[in-house]
mmCIF file of C-alpha atoms in Angstrom:
data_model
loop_
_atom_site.group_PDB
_atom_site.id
_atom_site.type_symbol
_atom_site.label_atom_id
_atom_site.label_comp_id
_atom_site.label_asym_id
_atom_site.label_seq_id
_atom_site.Cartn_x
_atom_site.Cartn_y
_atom_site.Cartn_z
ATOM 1 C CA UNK P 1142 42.079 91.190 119.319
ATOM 2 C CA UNK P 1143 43.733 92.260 122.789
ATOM 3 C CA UNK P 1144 42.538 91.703 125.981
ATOM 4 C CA UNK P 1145 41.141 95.156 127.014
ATOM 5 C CA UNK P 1146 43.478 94.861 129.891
ATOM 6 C CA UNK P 1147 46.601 94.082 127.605
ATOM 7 C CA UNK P 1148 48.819 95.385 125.656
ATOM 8 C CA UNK P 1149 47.559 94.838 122.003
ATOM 9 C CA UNK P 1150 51.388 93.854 119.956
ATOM 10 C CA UNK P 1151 51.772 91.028 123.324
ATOM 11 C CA UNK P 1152 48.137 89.963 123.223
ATOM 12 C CA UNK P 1153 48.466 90.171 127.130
ATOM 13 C CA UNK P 1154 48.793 91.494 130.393
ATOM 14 C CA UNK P 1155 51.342 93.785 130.557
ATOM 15 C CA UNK P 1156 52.710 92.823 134.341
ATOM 16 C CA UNK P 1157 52.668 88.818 132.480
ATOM 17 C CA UNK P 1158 55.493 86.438 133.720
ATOM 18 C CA UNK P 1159 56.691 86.169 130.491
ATOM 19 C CA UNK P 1160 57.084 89.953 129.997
ATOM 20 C CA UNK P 1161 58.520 91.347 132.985
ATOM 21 C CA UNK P 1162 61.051 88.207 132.922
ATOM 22 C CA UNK P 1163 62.165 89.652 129.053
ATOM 23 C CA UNK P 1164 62.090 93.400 130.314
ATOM 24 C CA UNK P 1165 64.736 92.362 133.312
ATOM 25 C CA UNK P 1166 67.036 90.343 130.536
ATOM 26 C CA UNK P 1167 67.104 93.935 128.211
ATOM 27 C CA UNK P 1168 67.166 95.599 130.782
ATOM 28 C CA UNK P 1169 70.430 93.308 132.224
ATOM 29 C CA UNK P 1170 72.002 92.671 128.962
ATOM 30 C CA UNK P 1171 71.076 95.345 126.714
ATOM 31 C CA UNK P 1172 73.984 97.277 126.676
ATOM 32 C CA UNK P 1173 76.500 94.187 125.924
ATOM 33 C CA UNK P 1174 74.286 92.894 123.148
ATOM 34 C CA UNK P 1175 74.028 96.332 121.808
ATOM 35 C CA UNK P 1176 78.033 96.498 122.124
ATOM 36 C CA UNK P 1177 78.081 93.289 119.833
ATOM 37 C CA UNK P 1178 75.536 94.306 117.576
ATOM 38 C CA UNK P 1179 77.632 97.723 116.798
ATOM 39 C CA UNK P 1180 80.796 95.164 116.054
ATOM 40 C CA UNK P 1181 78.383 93.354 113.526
ATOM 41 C CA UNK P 1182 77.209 96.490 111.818
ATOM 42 C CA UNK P 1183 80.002 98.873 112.499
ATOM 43 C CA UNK P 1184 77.225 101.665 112.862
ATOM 44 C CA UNK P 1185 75.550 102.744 116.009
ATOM 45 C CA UNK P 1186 72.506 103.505 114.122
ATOM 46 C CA UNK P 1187 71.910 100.152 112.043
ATOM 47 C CA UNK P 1188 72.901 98.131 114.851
ATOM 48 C CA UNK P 1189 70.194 99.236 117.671
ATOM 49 C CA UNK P 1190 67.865 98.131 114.332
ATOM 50 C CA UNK P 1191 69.913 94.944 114.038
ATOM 51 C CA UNK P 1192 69.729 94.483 118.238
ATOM 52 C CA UNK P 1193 65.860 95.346 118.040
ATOM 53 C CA UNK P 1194 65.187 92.648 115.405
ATOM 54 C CA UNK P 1195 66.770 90.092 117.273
ATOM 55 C CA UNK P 1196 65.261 90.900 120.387
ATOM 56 C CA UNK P 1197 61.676 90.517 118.935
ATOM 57 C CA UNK P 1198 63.043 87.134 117.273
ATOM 58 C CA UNK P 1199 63.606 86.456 121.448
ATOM 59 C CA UNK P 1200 60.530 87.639 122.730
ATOM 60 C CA UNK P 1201 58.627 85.559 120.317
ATOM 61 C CA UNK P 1202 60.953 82.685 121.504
ATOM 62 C CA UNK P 1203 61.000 83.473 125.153
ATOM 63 C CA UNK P 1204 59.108 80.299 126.268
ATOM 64 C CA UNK P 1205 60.567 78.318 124.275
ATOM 65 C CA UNK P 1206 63.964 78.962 125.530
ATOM 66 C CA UNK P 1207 64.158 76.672 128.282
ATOM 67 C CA UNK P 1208 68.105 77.274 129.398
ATOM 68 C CA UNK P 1209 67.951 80.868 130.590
ATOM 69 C CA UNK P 1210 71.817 81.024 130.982
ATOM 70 C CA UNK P 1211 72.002 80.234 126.984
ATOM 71 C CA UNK P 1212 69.546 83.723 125.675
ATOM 72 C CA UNK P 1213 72.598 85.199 125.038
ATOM 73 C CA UNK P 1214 73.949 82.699 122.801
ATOM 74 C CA UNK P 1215 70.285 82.760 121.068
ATOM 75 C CA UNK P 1216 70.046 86.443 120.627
ATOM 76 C CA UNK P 1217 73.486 86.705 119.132
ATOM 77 C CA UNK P 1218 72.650 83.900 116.974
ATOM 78 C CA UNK P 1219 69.471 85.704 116.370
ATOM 79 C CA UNK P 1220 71.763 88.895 115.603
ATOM 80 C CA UNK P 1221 74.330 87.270 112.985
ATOM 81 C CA UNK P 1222 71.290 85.678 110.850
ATOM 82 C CA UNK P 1223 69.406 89.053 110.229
ATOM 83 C CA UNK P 1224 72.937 90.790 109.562
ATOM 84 C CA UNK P 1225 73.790 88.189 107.219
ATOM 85 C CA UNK P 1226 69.733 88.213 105.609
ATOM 86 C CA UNK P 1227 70.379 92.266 105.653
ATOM 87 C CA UNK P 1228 73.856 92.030 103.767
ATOM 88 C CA UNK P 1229 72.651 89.461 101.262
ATOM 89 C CA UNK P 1230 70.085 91.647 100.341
ATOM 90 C CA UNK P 1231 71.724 94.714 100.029
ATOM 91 C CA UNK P 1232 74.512 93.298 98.718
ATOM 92 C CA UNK P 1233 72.320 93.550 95.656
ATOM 93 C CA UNK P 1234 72.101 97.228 95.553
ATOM 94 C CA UNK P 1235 75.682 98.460 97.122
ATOM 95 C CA UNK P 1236 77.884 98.977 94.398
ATOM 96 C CA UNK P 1237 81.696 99.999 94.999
ATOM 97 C CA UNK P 1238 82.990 103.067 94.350
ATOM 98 C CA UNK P 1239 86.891 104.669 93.735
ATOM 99 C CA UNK P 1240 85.938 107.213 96.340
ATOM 100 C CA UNK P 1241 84.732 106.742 100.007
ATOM 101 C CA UNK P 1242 81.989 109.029 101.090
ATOM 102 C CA UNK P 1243 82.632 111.596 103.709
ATOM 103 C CA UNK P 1244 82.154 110.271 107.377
ATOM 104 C CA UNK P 1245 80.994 112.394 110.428
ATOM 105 C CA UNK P 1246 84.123 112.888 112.878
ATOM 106 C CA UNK P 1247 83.970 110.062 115.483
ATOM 107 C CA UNK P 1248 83.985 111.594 119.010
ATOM 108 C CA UNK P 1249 87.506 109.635 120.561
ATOM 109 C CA UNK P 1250 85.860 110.482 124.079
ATOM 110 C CA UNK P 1251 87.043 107.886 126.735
ATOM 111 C CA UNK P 1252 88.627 105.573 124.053
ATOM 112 C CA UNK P 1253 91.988 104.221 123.760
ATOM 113 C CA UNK P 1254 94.115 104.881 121.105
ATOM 114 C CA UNK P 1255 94.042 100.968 120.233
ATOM 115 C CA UNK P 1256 90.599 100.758 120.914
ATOM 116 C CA UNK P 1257 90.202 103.757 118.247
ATOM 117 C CA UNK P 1258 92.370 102.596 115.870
ATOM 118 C CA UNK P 1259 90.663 98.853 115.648
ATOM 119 C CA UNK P 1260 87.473 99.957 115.594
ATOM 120 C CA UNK P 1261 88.236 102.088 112.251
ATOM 121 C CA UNK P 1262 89.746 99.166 111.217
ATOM 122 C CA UNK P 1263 87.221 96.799 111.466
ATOM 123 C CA UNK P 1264 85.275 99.489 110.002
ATOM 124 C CA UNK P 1265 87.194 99.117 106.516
ATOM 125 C CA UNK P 1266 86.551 95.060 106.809
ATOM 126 C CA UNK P 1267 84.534 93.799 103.537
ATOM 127 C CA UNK P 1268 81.020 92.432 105.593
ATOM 128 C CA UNK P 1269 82.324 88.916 105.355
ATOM 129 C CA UNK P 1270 85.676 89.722 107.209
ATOM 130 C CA UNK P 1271 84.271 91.680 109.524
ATOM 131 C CA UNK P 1272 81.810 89.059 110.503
ATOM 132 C CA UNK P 1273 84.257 86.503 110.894
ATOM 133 C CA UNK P 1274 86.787 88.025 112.822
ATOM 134 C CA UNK P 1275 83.594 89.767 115.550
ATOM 135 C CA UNK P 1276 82.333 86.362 115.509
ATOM 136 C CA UNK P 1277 85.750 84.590 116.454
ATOM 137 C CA UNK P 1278 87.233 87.117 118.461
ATOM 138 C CA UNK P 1279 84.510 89.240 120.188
ATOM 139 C CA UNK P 1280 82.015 86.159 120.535
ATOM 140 C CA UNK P 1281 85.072 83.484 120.768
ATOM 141 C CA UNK P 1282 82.647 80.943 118.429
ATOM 142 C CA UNK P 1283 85.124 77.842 117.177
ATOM 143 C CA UNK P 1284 85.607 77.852 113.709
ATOM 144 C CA UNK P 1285 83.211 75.118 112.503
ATOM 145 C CA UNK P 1286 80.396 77.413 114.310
ATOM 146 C CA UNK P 1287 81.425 80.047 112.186
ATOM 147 C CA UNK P 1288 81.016 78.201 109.489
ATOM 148 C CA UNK P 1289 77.840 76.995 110.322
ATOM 149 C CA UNK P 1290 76.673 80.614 110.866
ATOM 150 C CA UNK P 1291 77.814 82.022 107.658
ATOM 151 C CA UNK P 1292 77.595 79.146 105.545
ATOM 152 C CA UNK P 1293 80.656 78.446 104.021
ATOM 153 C CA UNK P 1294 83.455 75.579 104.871
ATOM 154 C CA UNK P 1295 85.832 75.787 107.635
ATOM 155 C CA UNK P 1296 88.555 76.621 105.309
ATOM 156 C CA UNK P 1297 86.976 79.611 103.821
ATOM 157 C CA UNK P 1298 86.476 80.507 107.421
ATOM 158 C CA UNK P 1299 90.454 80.160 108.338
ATOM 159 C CA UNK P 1300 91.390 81.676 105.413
ATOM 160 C CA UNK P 1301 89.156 84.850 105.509
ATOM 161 C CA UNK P 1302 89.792 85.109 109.143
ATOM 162 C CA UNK P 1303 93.630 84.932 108.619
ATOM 163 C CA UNK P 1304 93.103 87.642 105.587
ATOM 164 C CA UNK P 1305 91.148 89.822 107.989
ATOM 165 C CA UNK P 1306 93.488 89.857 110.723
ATOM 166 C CA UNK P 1307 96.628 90.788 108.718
ATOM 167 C CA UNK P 1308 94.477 93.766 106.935
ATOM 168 C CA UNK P 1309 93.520 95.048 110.576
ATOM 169 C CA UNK P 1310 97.198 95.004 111.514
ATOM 170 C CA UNK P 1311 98.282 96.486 108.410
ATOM 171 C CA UNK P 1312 95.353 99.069 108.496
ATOM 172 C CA UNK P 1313 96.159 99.738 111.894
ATOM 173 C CA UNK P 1314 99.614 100.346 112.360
ATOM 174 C CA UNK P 1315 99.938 97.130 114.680
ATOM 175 C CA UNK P 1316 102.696 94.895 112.839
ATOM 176 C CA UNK P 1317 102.556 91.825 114.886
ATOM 177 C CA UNK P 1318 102.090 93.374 118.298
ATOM 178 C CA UNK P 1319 98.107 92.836 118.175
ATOM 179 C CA UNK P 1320 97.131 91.684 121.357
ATOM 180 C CA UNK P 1321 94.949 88.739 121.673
ATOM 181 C CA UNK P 1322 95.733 87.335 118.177
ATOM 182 C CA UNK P 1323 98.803 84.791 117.609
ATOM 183 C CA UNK P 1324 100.533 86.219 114.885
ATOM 184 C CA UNK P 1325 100.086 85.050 111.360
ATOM 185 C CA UNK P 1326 102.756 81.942 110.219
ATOM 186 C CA UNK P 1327 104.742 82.509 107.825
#
């Protein structure tokens, strides 16, 4: 039952600590994490869903989170594990096709060529790739993290990160001019 003062899904006062301190962190960080969450997803759509799911994880967590400077690292954490619960399970009704559905024009608006040509990329990533290479390269996480995070060996990490990066060069037109990434050894 809520406080007749309070906001009924918080069970409290809506000017609480506790809730004005979380409002200030979306409001700060919102756009970053949402930034992340659409390199997870690879849809604008799905990933304010997948942003909104870890941010209730948060809230939930909020005073337990002792480390303010490390919410970041929670929520992202928060983000990966629902992606990876969301994949598993509809892993189990995707089925692959010969042909690619038809996709809405992307408006190019303000984006580099590169920029363009990555994110379409990354968009052609199997889930596990794509994961992987956000999760090393967007979020900088060491391998054994990774690992950690997706549950598999260190490895299988290497090894699917190393097969992701040469498909995004290849499927990009980059050769071994991709900035940020050594190129692959031979």
């Amino acid at each position: 039952m809520a406080r007749p003062d309070g906001d009924p899904w918080l069970g409290g006062d809506l000017n609480d600590t506790r809730h004005e301190e979380f409002r200030e962190y979306v409001t700060a960080r919102g756009a970053a994490l949402l930034r992340a969450a659409t390199q997870l997803t690879s849809d604008r759509a799905e990933a304010e869903d997948l942003l909104q799911a870890a941010l209730a994880k948060t809230y939930l967590a909020w005073d337990r989170i002792q480390d303010r400077a490390a919410v970041d690292g929670y929520v992202r954490r928060a983000m990966v594990n629902t992606q990876i619960s969301w994949w598993r399970r509809k892993k189990l009704d995707v089925y692959p096709t010969d042909r690619l559905p038809d996709r809405p024009v992307d408006d190019h608006t303000g984006r580099s060529e590169l920029h363009d040509a990555l994110g379409r990329a990354l968009d052609r990533l199997p889930e596990r790739q794509r994961l992987a290479v956000v999760l090393r390269y967007y979020e900088d996480m060491p391998e054994n993290e990774i690992a950690e995070v997706l549950g598999i060996s260190v490895g299988t990490v290497k090894s699917t990160v190393s097969r992701a990066v040469a498909k995004l060069r290849d499927d990009a037109g980059l050769g071994a001019d991709f900035p940020g990434v050594p190129p692959q050894q031979g």
